[in-house]
Short mmCIF file of C-alpha atoms and ligand atoms in Angstrom, two decimals:
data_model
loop_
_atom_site.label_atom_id
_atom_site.label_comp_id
_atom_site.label_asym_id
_atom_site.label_seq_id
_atom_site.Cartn_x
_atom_site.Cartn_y
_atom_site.Cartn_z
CA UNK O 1 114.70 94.95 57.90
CA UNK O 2 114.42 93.38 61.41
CA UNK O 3 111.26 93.08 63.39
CA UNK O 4 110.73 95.63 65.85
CA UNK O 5 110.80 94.19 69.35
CA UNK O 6 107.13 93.04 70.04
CA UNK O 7 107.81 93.79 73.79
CA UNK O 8 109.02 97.64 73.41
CA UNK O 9 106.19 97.94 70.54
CA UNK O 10 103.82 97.35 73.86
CA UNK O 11 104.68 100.16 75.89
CA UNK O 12 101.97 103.13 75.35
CA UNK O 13 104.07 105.97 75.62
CA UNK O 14 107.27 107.16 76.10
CA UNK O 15 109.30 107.52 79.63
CA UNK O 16 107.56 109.97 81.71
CA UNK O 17 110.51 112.08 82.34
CA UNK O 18 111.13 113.11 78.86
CA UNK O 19 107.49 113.61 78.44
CA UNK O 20 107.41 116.09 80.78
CA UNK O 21 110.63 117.73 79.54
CA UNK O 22 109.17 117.88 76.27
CA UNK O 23 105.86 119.43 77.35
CA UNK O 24 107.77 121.86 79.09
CA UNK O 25 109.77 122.90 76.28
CA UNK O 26 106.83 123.14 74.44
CA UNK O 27 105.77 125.69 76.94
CA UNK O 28 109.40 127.55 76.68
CA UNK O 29 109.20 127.85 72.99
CA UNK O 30 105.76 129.67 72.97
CA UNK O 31 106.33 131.70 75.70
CA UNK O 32 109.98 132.48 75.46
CA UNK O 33 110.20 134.89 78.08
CA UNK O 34 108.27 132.75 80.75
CA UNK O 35 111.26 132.17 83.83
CA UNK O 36 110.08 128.51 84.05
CA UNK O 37 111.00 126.81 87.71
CA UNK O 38 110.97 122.80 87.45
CA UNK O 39 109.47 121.20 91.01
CA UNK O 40 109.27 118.30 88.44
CA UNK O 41 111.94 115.89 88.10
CA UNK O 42 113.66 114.31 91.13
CA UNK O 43 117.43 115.68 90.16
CA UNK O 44 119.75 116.87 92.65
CA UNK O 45 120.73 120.69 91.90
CA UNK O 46 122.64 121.45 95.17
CA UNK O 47 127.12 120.98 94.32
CA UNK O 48 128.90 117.96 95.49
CA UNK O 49 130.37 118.64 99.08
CA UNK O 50 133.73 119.31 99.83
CA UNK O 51 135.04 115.99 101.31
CA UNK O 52 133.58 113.90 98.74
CA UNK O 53 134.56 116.13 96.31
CA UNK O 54 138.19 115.63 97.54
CA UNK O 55 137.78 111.32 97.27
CA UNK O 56 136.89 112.11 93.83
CA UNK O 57 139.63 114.69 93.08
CA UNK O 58 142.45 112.49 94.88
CA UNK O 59 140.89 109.13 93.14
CA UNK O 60 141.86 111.03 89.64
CA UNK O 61 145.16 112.41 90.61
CA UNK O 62 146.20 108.96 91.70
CA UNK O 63 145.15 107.62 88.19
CA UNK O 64 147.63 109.99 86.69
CA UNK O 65 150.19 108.21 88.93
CA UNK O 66 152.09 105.10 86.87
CA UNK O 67 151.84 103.37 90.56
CA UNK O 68 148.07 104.79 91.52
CA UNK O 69 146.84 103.88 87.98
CA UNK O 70 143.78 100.94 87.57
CA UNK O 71 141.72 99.72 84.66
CA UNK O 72 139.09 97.63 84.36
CA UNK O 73 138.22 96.77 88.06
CA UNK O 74 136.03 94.19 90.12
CA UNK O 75 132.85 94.45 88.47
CA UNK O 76 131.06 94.02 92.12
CA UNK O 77 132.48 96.99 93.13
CA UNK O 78 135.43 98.03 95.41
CA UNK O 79 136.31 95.72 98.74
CA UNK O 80 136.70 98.81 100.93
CA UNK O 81 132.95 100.77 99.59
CA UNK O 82 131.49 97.16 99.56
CA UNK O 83 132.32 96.56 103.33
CA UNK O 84 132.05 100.45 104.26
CA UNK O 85 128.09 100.37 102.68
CA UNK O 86 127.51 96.89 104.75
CA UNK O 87 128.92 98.20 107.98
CA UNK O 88 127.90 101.61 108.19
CA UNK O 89 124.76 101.92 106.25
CA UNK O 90 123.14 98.24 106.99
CA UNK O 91 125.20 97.65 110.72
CA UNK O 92 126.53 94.31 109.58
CA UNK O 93 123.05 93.73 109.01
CA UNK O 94 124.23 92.08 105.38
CA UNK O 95 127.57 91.19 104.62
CA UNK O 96 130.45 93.21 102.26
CA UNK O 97 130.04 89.73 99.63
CA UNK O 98 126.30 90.57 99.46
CA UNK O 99 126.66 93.96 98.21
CA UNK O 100 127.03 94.84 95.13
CA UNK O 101 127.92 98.09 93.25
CA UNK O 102 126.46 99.51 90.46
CA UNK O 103 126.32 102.45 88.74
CA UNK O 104 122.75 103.68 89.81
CA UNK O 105 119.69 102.14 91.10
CA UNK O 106 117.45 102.50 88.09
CA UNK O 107 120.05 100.35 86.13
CA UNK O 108 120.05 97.61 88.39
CA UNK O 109 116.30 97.38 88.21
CA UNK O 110 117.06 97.07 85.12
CA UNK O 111 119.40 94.21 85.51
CA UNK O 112 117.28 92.35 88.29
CA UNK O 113 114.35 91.29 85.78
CA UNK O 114 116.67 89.39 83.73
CA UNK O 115 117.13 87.25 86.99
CA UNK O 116 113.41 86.12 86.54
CA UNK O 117 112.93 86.35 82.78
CA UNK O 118 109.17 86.99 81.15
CA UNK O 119 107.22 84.04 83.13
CA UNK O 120 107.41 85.89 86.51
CA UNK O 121 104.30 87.64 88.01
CA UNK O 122 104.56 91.18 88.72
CA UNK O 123 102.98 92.97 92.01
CA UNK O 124 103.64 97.12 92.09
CA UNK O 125 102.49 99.24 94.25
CA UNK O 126 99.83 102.06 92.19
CA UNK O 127 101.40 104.36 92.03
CA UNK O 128 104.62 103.54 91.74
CA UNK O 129 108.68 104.78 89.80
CA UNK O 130 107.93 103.90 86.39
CA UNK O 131 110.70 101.85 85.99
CA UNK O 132 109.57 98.61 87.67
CA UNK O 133 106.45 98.32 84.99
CA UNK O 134 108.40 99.48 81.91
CA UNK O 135 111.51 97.22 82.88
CA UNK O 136 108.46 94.43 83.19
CA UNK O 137 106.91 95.35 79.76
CA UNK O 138 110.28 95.50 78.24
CA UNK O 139 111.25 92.25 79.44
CA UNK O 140 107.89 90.48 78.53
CA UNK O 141 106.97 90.10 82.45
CA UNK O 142 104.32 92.35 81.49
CA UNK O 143 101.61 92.25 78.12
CA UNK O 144 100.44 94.78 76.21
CA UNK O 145 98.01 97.92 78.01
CA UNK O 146 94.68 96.69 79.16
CA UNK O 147 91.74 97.80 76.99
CA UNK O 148 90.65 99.78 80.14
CA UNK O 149 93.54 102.28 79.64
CA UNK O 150 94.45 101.47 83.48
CA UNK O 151 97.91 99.62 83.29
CA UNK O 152 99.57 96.69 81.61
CA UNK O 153 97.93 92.41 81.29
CA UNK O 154 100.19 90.38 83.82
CA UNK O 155 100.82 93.09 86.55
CA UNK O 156 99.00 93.12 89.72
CA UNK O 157 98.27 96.88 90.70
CA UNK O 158 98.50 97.27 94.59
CA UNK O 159 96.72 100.83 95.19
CA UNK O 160 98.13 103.00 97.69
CA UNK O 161 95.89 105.46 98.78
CA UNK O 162 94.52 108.16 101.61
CA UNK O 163 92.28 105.93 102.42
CA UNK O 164 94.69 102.58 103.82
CA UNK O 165 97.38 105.06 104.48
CA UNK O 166 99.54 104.06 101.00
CA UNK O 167 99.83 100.91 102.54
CA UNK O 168 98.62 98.35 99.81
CA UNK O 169 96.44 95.22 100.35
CA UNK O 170 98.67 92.57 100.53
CA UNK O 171 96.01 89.86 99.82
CA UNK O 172 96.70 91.10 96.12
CA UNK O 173 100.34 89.63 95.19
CA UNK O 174 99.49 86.54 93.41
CA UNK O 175 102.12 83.61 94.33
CA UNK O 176 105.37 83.51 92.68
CA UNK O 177 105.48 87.32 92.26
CA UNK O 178 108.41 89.49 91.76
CA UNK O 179 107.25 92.73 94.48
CA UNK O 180 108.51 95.80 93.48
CA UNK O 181 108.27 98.26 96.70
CA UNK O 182 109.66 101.54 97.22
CA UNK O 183 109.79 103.30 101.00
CA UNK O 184 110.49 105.94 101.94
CA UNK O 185 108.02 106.00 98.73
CA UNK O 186 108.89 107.93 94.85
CA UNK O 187 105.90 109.10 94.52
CA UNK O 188 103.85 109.35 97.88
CA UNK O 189 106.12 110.49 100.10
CA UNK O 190 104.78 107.64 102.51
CA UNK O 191 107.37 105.68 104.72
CA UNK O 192 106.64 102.11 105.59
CA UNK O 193 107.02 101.40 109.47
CA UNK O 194 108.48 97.98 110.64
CA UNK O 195 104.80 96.40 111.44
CA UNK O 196 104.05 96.98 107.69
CA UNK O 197 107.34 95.57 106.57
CA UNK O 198 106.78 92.83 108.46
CA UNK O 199 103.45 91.48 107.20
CA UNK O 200 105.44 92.39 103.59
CA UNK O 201 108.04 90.13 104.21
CA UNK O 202 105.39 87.65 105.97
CA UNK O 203 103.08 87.56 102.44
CA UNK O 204 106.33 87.71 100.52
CA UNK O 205 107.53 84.04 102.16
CA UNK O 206 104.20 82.52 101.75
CA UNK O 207 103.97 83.24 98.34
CA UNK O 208 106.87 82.27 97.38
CA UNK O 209 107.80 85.48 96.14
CA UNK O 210 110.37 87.80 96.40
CA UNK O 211 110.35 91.37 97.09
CA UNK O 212 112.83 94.13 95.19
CA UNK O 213 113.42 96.74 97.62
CA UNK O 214 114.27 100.41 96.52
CA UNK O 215 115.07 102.04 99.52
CA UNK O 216 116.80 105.45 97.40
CA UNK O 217 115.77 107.88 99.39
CA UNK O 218 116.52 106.03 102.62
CA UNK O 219 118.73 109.05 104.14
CA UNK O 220 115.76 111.06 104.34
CA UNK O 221 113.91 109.17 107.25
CA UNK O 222 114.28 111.52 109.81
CA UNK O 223 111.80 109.69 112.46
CA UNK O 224 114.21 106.73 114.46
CA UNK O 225 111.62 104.56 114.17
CA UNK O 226 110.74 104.21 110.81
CA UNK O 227 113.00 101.32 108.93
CA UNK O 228 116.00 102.39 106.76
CA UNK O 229 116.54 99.09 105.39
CA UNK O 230 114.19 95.79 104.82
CA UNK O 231 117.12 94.10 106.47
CA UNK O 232 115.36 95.31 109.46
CA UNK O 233 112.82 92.75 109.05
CA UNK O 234 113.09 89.46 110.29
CA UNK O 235 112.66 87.07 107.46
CA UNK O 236 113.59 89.61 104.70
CA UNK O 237 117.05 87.53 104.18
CA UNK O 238 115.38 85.00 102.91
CA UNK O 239 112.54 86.94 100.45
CA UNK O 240 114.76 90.21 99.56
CA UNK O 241 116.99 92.06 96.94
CA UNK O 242 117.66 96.03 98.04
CA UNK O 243 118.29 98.41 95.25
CA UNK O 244 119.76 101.33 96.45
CA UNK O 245 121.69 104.65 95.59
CA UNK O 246 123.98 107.53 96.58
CA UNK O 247 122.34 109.28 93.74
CA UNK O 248 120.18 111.74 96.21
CA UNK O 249 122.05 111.46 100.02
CA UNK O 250 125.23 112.92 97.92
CA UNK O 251 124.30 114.23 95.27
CA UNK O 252 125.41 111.54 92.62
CA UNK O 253 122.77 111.85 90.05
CA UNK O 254 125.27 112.59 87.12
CA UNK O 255 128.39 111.14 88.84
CA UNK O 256 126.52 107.71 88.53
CA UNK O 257 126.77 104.97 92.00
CA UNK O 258 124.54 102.48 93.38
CA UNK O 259 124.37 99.03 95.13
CA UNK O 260 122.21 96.15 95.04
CA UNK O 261 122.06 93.35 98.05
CA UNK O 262 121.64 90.32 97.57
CA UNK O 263 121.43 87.76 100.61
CA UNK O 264 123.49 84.66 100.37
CA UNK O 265 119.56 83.04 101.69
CA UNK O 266 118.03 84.19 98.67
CA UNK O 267 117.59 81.28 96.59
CA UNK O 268 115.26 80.07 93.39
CA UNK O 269 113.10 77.11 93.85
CA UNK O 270 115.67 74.76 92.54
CA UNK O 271 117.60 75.61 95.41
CA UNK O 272 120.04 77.97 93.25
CA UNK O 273 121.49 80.90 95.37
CA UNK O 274 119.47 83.87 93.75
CA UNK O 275 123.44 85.92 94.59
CA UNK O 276 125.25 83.54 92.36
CA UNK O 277 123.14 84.18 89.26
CA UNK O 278 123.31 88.08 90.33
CA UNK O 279 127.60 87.84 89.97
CA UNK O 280 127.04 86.01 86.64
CA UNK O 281 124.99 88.43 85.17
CA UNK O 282 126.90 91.51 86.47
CA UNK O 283 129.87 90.17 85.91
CA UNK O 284 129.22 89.30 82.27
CA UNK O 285 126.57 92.61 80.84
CA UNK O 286 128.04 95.29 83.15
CA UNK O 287 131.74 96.42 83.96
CA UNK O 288 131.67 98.05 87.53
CA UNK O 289 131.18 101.38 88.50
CA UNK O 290 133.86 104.24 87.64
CA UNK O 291 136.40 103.42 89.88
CA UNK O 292 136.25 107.54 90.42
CA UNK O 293 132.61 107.38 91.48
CA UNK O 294 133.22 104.80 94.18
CA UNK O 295 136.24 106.75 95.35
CA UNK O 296 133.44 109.82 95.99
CA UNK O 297 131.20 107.00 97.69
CA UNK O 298 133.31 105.73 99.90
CA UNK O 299 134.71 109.61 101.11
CA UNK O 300 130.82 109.69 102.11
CA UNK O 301 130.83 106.97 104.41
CA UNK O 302 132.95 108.53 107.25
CA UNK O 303 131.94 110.68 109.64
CA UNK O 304 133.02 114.07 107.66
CA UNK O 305 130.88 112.36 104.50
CA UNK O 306 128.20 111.34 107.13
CA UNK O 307 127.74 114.80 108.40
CA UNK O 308 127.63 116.48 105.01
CA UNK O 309 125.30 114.23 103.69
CA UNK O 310 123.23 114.97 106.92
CA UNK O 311 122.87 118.85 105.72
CA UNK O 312 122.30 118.30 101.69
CA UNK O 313 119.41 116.16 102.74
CA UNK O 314 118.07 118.35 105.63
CA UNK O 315 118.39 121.44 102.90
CA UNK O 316 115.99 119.41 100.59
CA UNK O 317 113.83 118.30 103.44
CA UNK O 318 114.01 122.20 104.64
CA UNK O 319 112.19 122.75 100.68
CA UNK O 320 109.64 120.24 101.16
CA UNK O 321 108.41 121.85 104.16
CA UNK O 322 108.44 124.93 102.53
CA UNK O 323 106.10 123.31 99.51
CA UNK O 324 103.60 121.87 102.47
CA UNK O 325 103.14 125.10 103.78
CA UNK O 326 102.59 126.71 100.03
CA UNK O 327 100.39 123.94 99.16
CA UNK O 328 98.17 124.69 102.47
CA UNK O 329 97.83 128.21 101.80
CA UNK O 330 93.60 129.27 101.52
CA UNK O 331 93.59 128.57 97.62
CA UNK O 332 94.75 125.37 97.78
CA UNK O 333 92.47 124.65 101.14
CA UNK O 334 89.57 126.04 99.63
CA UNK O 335 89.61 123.66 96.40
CA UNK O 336 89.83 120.55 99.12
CA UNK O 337 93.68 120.09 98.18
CA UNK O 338 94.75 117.32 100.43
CA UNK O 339 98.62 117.00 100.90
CA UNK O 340 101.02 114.30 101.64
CA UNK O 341 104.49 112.76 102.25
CA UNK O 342 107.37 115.61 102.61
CA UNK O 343 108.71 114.41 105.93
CA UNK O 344 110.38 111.61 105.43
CA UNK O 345 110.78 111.99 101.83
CA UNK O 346 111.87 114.35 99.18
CA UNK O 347 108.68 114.24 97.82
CA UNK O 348 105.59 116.11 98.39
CA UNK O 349 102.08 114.70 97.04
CA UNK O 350 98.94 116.23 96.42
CA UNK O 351 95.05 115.72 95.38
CA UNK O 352 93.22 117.45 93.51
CA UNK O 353 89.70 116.75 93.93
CA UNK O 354 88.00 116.58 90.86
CA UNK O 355 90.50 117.13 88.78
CA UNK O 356 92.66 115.37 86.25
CA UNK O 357 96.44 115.03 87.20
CA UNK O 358 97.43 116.61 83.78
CA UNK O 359 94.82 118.97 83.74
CA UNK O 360 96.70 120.60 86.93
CA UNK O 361 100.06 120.00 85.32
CA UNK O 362 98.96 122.14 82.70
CA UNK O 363 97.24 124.86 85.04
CA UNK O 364 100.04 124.92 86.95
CA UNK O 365 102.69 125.52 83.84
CA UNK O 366 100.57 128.12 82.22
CA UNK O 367 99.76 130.12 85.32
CA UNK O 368 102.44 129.35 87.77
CA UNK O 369 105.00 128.73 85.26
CA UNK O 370 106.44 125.72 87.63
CA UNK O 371 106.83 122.03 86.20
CA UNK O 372 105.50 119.56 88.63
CA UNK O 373 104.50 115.50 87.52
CA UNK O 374 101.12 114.51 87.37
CA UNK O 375 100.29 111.55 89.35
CA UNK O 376 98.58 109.50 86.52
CA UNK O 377 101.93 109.11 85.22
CA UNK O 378 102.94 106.59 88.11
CA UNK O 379 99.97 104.16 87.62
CA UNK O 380 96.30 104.33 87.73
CA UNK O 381 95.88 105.08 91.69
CA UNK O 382 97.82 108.50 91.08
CA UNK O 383 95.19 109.86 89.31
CA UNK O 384 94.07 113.43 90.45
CA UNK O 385 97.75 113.75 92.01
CA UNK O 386 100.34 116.38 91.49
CA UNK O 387 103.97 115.33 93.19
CA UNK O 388 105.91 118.10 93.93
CA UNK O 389 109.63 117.67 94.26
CA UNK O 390 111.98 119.17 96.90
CA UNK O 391 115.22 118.93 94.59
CA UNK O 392 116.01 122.46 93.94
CA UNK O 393 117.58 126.06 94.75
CA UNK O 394 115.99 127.02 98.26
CA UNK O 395 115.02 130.20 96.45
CA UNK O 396 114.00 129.14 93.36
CA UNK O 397 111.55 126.62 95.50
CA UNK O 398 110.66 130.13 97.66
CA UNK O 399 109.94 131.82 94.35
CA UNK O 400 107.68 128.81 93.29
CA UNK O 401 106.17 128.85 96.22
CA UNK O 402 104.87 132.28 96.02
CA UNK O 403 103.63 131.67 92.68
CA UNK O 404 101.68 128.91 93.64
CA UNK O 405 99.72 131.07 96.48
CA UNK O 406 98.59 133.04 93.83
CA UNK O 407 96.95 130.05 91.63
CA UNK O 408 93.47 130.00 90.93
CA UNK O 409 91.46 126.82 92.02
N1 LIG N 1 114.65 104.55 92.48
C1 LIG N 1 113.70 105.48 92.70
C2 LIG N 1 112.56 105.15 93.56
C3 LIG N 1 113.81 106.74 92.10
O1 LIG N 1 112.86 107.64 92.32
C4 LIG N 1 114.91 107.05 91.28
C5 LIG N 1 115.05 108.38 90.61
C6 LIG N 1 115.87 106.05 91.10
C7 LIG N 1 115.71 104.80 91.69
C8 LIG N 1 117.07 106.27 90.24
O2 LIG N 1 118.24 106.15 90.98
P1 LIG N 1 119.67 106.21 90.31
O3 LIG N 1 120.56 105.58 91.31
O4 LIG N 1 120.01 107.63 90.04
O5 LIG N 1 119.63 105.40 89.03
N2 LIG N 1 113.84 109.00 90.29
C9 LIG N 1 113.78 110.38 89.83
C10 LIG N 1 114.48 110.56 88.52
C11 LIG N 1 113.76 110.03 87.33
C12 LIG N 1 114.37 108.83 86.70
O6 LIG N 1 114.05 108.58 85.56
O7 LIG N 1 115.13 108.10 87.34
C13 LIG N 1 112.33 110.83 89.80
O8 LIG N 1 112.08 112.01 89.53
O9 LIG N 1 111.43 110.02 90.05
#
C-alpha cells in the first residue's frame, strides 16, 4: 500500500470542530433526554433574507431558460460581484481584477499556502482559527508538535492576551514569514484599530513578509473607527492578501461564497506578481463559485442587500450582548471570570481563572447542557478560555443564558 502522508501523520488531533461535535454527541447519547443548546460552533442559524433569497431564486429560474442557461464559468468569479465587492465593500480601495471569488474563506486559506510551499516561515497569532496552523502542518510549512505539547516546530506563536490587549508582539515574526491575522478576531473577539494595523503592515515590509488577512467577520465592526479592511493601511498593497467571506454578513455558511484580494503590488522576491501565480493556481485546482451563490452575493451588495445584512448581523450582535451580561452575572464574577470581545465581533471570550479550558467545556455540558469551545483548542495562549458564540436562535441564546446564571463556580 502507499505511504501515509508524513505531513497529515503530524497533526495531533483531529479538526476541532468535529471534536467538539463528537464530544457532544457523546453527551446526547448518555443523556438522551438532555435539550442540548450549542453556543459552540460559529454557524449561522438565522434564514437567508428575502432579497438575496430572490438573486438566488431568479439566478436558478434563468438557468432553466435555453437563453439564461451557463456552465462552467470564470473561475475568478463573476465581472459584476467582482467589481460590486471592490466598489462597495473596499471603496475602490482595490480593484474588480484583484478580487477574486471563491467558494468560502477557509478554502482559500487553503489554497494560499500552496503559493509559498513548505520552506515559508509561519507567524499566527495564539490563539488563533485553526485553519492557518493545520493548512501549515498539512502543507509541510509546519513540523511535527513540539515535545512541550504547546504547538507545532516552524511556527512562531504571537500570544494575544489581557495583558497587551490581544495585540501580539510584533518583534516575534521572524523575516520571510507568511502572517496569518484575523480582526475583527475568531476567537477573541478583539478588533485591531488602524495604529495597530499600521505597525503590522510596517513589520510586515521590513521583513519581507507578507501578511494573510481574514477579515470574515468584518460586517460586524460597529465602531467607525475601527478598520474594515487592511486596505486601509498605507503600505498594505504592497505586503497583503485579504481572505474574506459572505459566509456570516448573509448568512452563506452552507450556500458556500468568498473572495480573496490580491494586489497587483504584491510580488515574490524574484519580482513575480504574487496575483499572477494566484490566477494560475485558481484557475487550474478550483472551478469558480456556483454561479447561483454569486447571484445571492451580488443581490447583497445593494442597498436592499446592504440593509438586510445590517439587521442579521445586529440580531447576532443583539445575542452577544445578551451572553456578556449572562457571563457577568455574581457566579461568574465571583469565580474572577473575566470577559471579552462581543462588540465588534460575533464572538464572546472568557477566562477562567484557574481552570482548564476543557475542564469548563465539560462543566458547562454536564450542568448547563450548552456546547461552548474551549480556548486551548485555538493555540496555547487560549488556555483557561471558553469562547462563546453569538450564532443562534435569540431564544435559544436567552434559554442558555439562564442556564448559565445558575452554574456553579
Ligand atoms: N475565517 C475565520 C476567521 C472563521 O472563523 C471562519 C469560520 C472562516 C474563515 C470560514 O469561512 P467560510 O467562508 O465559511 O469558509 N469559523 C467558524 C466555523 C468553523 C470552521 O471550521 O470553519 C468557527 O466556529 O470558528
Amino acid at each position: 500500500m502507499l505511504n501515509r502522508n508524513p505531513r497529515l501523520a503530524n497533526l495531533t488531533s483531529g479538526y476541532l470542530f468535529p471534536e467538539i461535535a463528537k464530544r457532544r454527541a457523546a453527551y446526547a447519547k448518555a443523556h438522551p433526554d438532555a435539550s442540548i443548546i450549542s453556543l459552540g460552533i460559529g454557524n449561522t442559524t438565522e434564514p437567508l433574507t428575502p432579497h438575496v433569497v430572490r438573486g438566488l431564486s431568479d439566478s436558478v429560474a434563468k438557468l432553466g431558460t435555453k437563453e439564461g442557461y451557463s456552465g462552467y464559468g470564470d473561475e475568478t468569479g463573476l465581472a459584476p460581484l467582482r467589481a460590486k465587492i471592490a466598489s462597495v465593500l473596499y471603496g475602490d480601495l482595490v480593484t474588480a481584477e484583484e478580487v477574486f471569488v471563491s467558494d468560502g474563506a477557509k478554502c482559500d486559506i487553503g489554497r494560499i499556502q500552496y503559493l509559498f510551499g513548505p520552506d515559508a516561515a509561519v507567524a499566527v497569532q495564539d490563539p488563533a482559527y485553526p485553519v492557518y496552523v493545520d493548512g501549515s502542518v498539512m502543507i509541510g510549512a509546519a513540523g511535527p508538535a513540539l515535545a512541550s505539547g504547546s504547538g507545532y516546530e516552524g511556527i512562531s506563536y504571537m500570544p494575544c492576551t489581557a495583558e497587551n490587549g490581544f495585540f501580539p508582539d510584533l518583534s516575534a515574526i521572524p523575516p520571510k514569514s507568511i502572517i496569518y491575522f484575523c480582526s475583527p478576531n475568531n476567537p477573541t473577539g478583539a478588533v485591531a484599530t488602524k495604529a495597530e494595523l499600521k505597525a503590522l503592515v510596517d513589520r510586515a515590509r521590513a521583513t519581507g513578509s507578507v501578511i494573510v488577512f481574514d477579515s470574515a467577520y468584518s460586517a460586524f465592526i460597529r465602531d467607525p473607527e475601527l478598520p474594515r479592511s487592511i486596505y486601509e493601511i498605507d503600505g498594505a498593497r504592497e505586503c497583503a492578501i485579504e481572505v474574506s467571506s459572505f459566509s456570516k454578513p448573509i448568512g452563506f455558511t452552507g450556500v458556500r461564497c468568498g473572495w480573496t484580494v490580491v494586489p497587483r503590488e504584491l510580488a515574490f522576491a524574484d519580482g513575480t506578481p504574487v496575483m499572477n501565480d494566484w490566477a494560475r493556481l485558481v484557475t487550474t485546482i478550483f472551478n469558480g463559485a456556483s454561479n447561483i451563490a454569486q447571484a445571492g452575493a451580488l443581490a447583497s451588495l445593494d442597498a436592499e442587500g446592504l440593509a438586510e445584512t445590517r439587521e442579521l448581523t445586529d440580531y447576532y450582535l443583539r445575542n452577544a450582548a445578551v451572553i456578556r451580561e449572562a457571563l457577568s452575572a455574581p457566579n461568574f464574577r465571583a469565580a474572577g471570570v473575566e470577559i471579552y470581545g462581543g462588540d465588534n465581533a460575533p464572538y464572546v471570550w472568557a477566562r477562567f481563572p484557574g481552570r482548564k479550558s476543557w475542564e469548563m467545556f465539560d462543566r458547562i455540558l454536564d450542568e448547563c447542557r450548552v456546547v461552548t469551545t474551549p480556548g486551548a483548542g485555538f493555540g496555547p495562549a487560549g488556555e483557561s478560555f471558553l469562547r462563546f458564540s453569538s450564532f443562534g436562535h435569540h431564544e435559544q441564546v436567552l434559554e442558555a443564558c439562564s442556564r448559565l446564571a445558575k452554574l456553579t463556580l
